[in-house]
Short mmCIF file of C-alpha atoms in Angstrom, two decimals:
data_model
loop_
_atom_site.label_atom_id
_atom_site.label_comp_id
_atom_site.label_asym_id
_atom_site.label_seq_id
_atom_site.Cartn_x
_atom_site.Cartn_y
_atom_site.Cartn_z
CA MET A 1 0.36 -0.08 -0.32
CA MET A 2 2.24 2.43 1.18
CA THR A 3 4.95 1.66 -2.74
CA TYR A 4 1.86 2.67 -4.48
CA TYR A 5 1.22 5.79 -2.90
CA ILE A 6 5.00 6.64 -2.89
CA ILE A 7 5.16 5.85 -6.35
CA ILE A 8 1.84 7.78 -7.66
CA GLY A 9 2.78 10.76 -5.19
CA ILE A 10 6.34 10.40 -7.97
CA ILE A 11 3.79 10.18 -10.94
CA ALA A 12 1.95 12.98 -9.55
CA LEU A 13 5.04 15.37 -9.07
CA ALA A 14 6.17 14.56 -11.87
CA SER A 15 3.12 15.14 -13.99
CA TRP A 16 2.70 18.50 -12.30
CA MET A 17 6.70 19.41 -12.75
CA VAL A 18 5.62 18.41 -17.20
CA SER A 19 2.52 20.00 -17.16
CA SER A 20 4.02 23.30 -15.83
CA LYS A 21 8.00 22.93 -17.93
CA LEU A 22 5.47 23.37 -21.20
CA LYS A 23 3.56 25.36 -20.18
CA SER A 24 6.84 28.05 -19.83
CA LYS A 25 8.27 26.41 -23.09
CA PHE A 26 5.02 27.36 -25.17
CA THR A 27 4.62 31.05 -23.41
CA HIS A 28 8.67 31.30 -24.48
CA TYR A 29 8.72 29.60 -27.65
CA SER A 30 5.44 32.19 -28.42
CA GLN A 31 8.03 35.58 -28.26
CA ILE A 32 9.36 33.71 -31.30
CA SER A 33 7.99 35.21 -33.85
CA LEU A 34 7.96 33.71 -37.91
CA ARG A 35 9.74 35.20 -40.27
CA ASN A 36 7.22 34.22 -42.73
CA GLY A 37 4.23 35.76 -40.94
CA MET A 38 2.54 32.79 -41.18
CA SER A 39 -0.61 31.87 -38.84
CA GLY A 40 -0.92 27.96 -37.35
CA ALA A 41 -3.84 28.62 -39.66
CA GLU A 42 -1.99 29.03 -42.68
CA ILE A 43 0.63 27.08 -41.75
CA ALA A 44 -1.88 23.94 -40.96
CA GLU A 45 -3.24 24.96 -43.76
CA LYS A 46 -0.31 24.56 -46.21
CA MET A 47 1.23 20.92 -44.45
CA LEU A 48 -2.88 19.82 -45.89
CA ALA A 49 -2.19 20.77 -49.12
CA ASP A 50 1.45 19.81 -49.27
CA HIS A 51 0.04 16.16 -48.76
CA GLY A 52 -2.87 16.96 -51.11
CA ILE A 53 -5.53 16.52 -48.48
CA ARG A 54 -8.80 17.77 -49.39
CA GLY A 55 -11.80 18.21 -47.11
CA VAL A 56 -9.95 18.62 -44.51
CA GLN A 57 -10.81 21.70 -42.91
CA VAL A 58 -8.98 23.60 -40.52
CA ILE A 59 -11.17 26.18 -37.70
CA SER A 60 -10.78 27.27 -34.15
CA THR A 61 -11.73 26.57 -31.13
CA PRO A 62 -12.23 28.15 -27.70
CA GLY A 63 -10.11 27.86 -24.32
CA GLN A 64 -6.43 26.71 -23.71
CA LEU A 65 -4.70 23.68 -25.41
CA THR A 66 -7.99 22.90 -26.59
CA ASP A 67 -6.14 21.40 -29.61
CA HIS A 68 -6.92 18.48 -31.38
CA TYR A 69 -8.19 16.55 -34.72
CA ASN A 70 -11.87 15.48 -35.09
CA PRO A 71 -11.41 12.77 -37.50
CA MET A 72 -15.30 12.07 -37.38
CA ASP A 73 -16.69 15.36 -39.53
CA LYS A 74 -12.83 15.58 -40.90
CA THR A 75 -11.77 19.14 -38.68
CA VAL A 76 -8.57 20.68 -37.70
CA ASN A 77 -9.34 21.79 -33.88
CA LEU A 78 -7.04 25.47 -32.97
CA SER A 79 -6.81 26.82 -30.23
CA GLU A 80 -8.30 30.96 -30.87
CA ALA A 81 -3.83 31.61 -30.01
CA VAL A 82 -3.00 29.05 -31.80
CA TYR A 83 -5.05 29.62 -35.34
CA ASN A 84 -4.62 33.84 -34.75
CA GLU A 85 -0.62 33.60 -33.90
CA ARG A 86 2.80 33.89 -36.05
CA ASN A 87 5.53 32.51 -33.51
CA ALA A 88 7.05 28.69 -32.73
CA ALA A 89 4.41 27.45 -30.35
CA ALA A 90 1.40 27.95 -32.39
CA ALA A 91 3.49 26.31 -36.29
CA ALA A 92 4.32 23.41 -33.48
CA VAL A 93 1.02 22.93 -32.43
CA ALA A 94 -0.90 22.72 -35.33
CA ALA A 95 1.78 21.43 -37.58
CA HIS A 96 1.16 18.65 -34.89
CA GLU A 97 -2.35 18.27 -35.35
CA VAL A 98 -2.46 18.75 -38.96
CA GLY A 99 -0.11 16.09 -38.41
CA HIS A 100 -2.90 13.23 -37.34
CA ALA A 101 -4.97 14.56 -40.03
CA VAL A 102 -2.22 12.61 -42.17
CA GLN A 103 -2.20 9.99 -40.35
CA HIS A 104 -5.80 9.56 -40.84
CA ALA A 105 -5.81 10.49 -44.57
CA GLN A 106 -2.94 7.69 -45.35
CA ALA A 107 -5.10 4.85 -42.53
CA TYR A 108 -1.31 4.53 -39.51
CA SER A 109 -2.81 1.54 -37.61
CA TRP A 110 -1.75 2.66 -34.26
CA LEU A 111 -4.10 5.55 -34.95
CA THR A 112 -6.83 3.98 -36.26
CA MET A 113 -7.12 1.26 -33.19
CA ARG A 114 -7.02 4.58 -31.43
CA SER A 115 -9.97 5.35 -33.08
CA LYS A 116 -12.03 2.83 -32.99
CA MET A 117 -11.69 2.75 -28.91
CA VAL A 118 -12.96 5.71 -27.92
CA PRO A 119 -15.99 4.72 -27.43
CA ILE A 120 -15.30 1.99 -25.48
CA VAL A 121 -13.36 3.57 -23.47
CA ASN A 122 -15.89 6.76 -23.00
CA VAL A 123 -18.30 3.86 -20.45
CA SER A 124 -15.05 2.56 -19.65
CA SER A 125 -13.37 5.17 -17.71
CA SER A 126 -16.42 6.66 -16.73
CA MET A 127 -17.14 3.08 -14.34
CA SER A 128 -14.60 1.26 -14.09
CA GLN A 129 -13.92 2.90 -10.66
CA TRP A 130 -17.86 2.19 -9.27
CA LEU A 131 -18.01 -1.33 -10.72
CA ILE A 132 -14.56 -1.50 -9.10
CA MET A 133 -15.38 0.46 -5.32
CA GLY A 134 -19.07 -1.96 -5.65
CA GLY A 135 -17.50 -4.79 -6.26
CA LEU A 136 -15.44 -4.16 -2.99
CA ILE A 137 -18.05 -3.48 -0.63
CA LEU A 138 -20.28 -5.32 -2.49
CA GLY A 139 -17.77 -8.59 -1.79
CA ILE A 140 -17.57 -7.64 2.01
CA ALA A 141 -21.48 -7.09 2.64
CA SER A 142 -21.81 -10.27 0.97
CA LYS A 143 -19.05 -12.01 3.27
CA GLY A 144 -17.47 -13.42 0.78
CA THR A 145 -19.62 -14.63 -1.65
CA SER A 146 -18.11 -15.02 -5.50
CA ILE A 147 -20.17 -12.32 -6.45
CA GLY A 148 -18.99 -8.93 -5.62
CA LEU A 149 -15.97 -10.59 -6.71
CA TYR A 150 -17.33 -10.94 -10.50
CA VAL A 151 -18.43 -7.06 -10.57
CA ALA A 152 -14.91 -6.42 -9.49
CA VAL A 153 -13.16 -8.32 -11.98
CA ALA A 154 -14.92 -6.20 -14.43
CA GLY A 155 -14.61 -2.57 -13.55
CA LEU A 156 -10.68 -3.86 -13.71
CA VAL A 157 -11.30 -5.34 -17.26
CA LEU A 158 -12.93 -1.69 -18.31
CA MET A 159 -9.82 0.06 -16.47
CA ALA A 160 -7.14 -2.53 -18.10
CA ILE A 161 -9.04 -1.40 -22.21
CA ALA A 162 -8.78 2.62 -20.30
CA THR A 163 -4.59 2.07 -19.85
CA ALA A 164 -4.43 0.40 -23.31
CA PHE A 165 -5.52 3.22 -24.50
CA SER A 166 -3.09 5.97 -22.74
CA PHE A 167 -0.11 3.66 -24.81
CA ILE A 168 -1.90 3.41 -27.75
CA THR A 169 -1.90 6.84 -27.44
CA LEU A 170 2.40 7.39 -27.36
CA PRO A 171 2.69 6.29 -30.88
CA VAL A 172 -0.30 8.07 -32.01
CA GLU A 173 1.43 11.05 -29.86
CA TYR A 174 4.92 11.01 -30.92
CA ASP A 175 4.40 9.80 -35.02
CA ALA A 176 1.88 13.44 -35.30
CA SER A 177 4.97 15.57 -33.87
CA ASN A 178 7.67 13.09 -36.45
CA ARG A 179 5.20 14.13 -39.69
CA ALA A 180 5.25 18.08 -38.07
CA LEU A 181 8.36 18.49 -37.49
CA ALA A 182 9.60 16.63 -40.72
CA TRP A 183 7.55 18.98 -42.84
CA LEU A 184 8.42 21.96 -40.68
CA LYS A 185 12.33 21.07 -41.71
CA ASN A 186 12.13 19.46 -45.66
CA LYS A 187 9.37 22.77 -46.35
CA ASN A 188 11.98 25.12 -44.83
CA MET A 189 8.60 27.14 -43.99
CA LEU A 190 11.07 27.82 -39.96
CA SER A 191 14.03 29.27 -39.93
CA GLN A 192 16.96 27.45 -37.58
CA GLU A 193 15.86 28.94 -34.41
CA GLU A 194 11.97 28.95 -34.86
CA PHE A 195 12.23 24.72 -36.05
CA ALA A 196 14.96 24.27 -32.49
CA GLY A 197 12.07 25.90 -30.85
CA ALA A 198 9.15 23.89 -32.26
CA GLU A 199 10.85 20.54 -31.46
CA ASP A 200 11.11 21.56 -27.79
CA ALA A 201 7.54 22.23 -27.61
CA LEU A 202 6.95 19.53 -29.09
CA LYS A 203 8.96 17.56 -26.86
CA TRP A 204 7.49 18.11 -24.59
CA ALA A 205 3.40 18.14 -25.46
CA ALA A 206 4.68 13.88 -25.74
CA ARG A 207 6.25 13.43 -22.52
CA THR A 208 1.95 15.14 -20.38
CA TYR A 209 1.19 12.05 -22.34
CA VAL A 210 3.87 9.34 -21.39
CA VAL A 211 3.22 10.44 -17.32
CA ALA A 212 -0.09 10.00 -17.80
CA ALA A 213 0.26 6.15 -19.29
CA LEU A 214 2.55 5.94 -16.62
CA GLY A 215 -0.28 6.73 -14.23
CA ALA A 216 -2.31 4.39 -15.34
CA LEU A 217 -0.87 2.05 -15.22
CA ALA A 218 0.20 2.29 -11.49
CA SER A 219 -3.93 2.77 -10.85
CA LEU A 220 -4.41 -0.38 -12.48
CA LEU A 221 -1.77 -2.47 -11.19
CA TYR A 222 -2.56 -0.93 -7.77
CA TRP A 223 -5.41 -2.37 -7.93
CA ALA A 224 -5.71 -5.47 -9.35
CA PHE A 225 -3.51 -6.64 -6.19
CA GLN A 226 -5.86 -5.61 -4.16
CA ILE A 227 -8.62 -7.93 -6.32
CA LEU A 228 -7.39 -10.60 -6.85
CA GLY A 229 -3.65 -10.24 -4.75
CA ARG A 230 -4.89 -9.73 -1.16
CA ARG A 231 -8.30 -12.99 -1.96
CA GLU A 232 -9.13 -15.76 0.08
#
């Protein structure tokens, strides 16, 4: 038990540090104006065109860090700052999100797998904890009968699916960043300083997914031990 809390504490601290570092990086690289004067939206549209992708719309979405690609309606959604701004951070984010659109157009296997899991994960992530806790309580109340165990194991399976989703997300995100950086470099879209900033920003963004995946795995292992490791 104590070991688990120590691990979770370390992961929580790492998550806070990576998140704080990411915000500071993007704030810093937002000060580096692009020599080509292009906005994030223009960067995204050019990358789409260069890859021969038609039918994908680049739109502005409210909020911060709300950037994403939606494969359902084929839209590259850029937060207002990224959509309008003309700096290295905006270029990095815009190109990264288009990287997902390129993955979709080329039927990138990891993205396909991840997309198929989304409906299941939307359910499993919200129900797993309730089933696990309910199963454990039911097991105590029913004085050792197996029904509580079955309910808890069902919750554990749902948690395992969500954890697998977190790890499948890693190659999707890293590949999108690699595609973005390759295009930015090959098309000479950025100066050397701008490219270095975009690359650094995307590396820190990717690390947030690594920490999240490790946190999900730690929780899964803890509850697996609680449910399976201590049963009589």
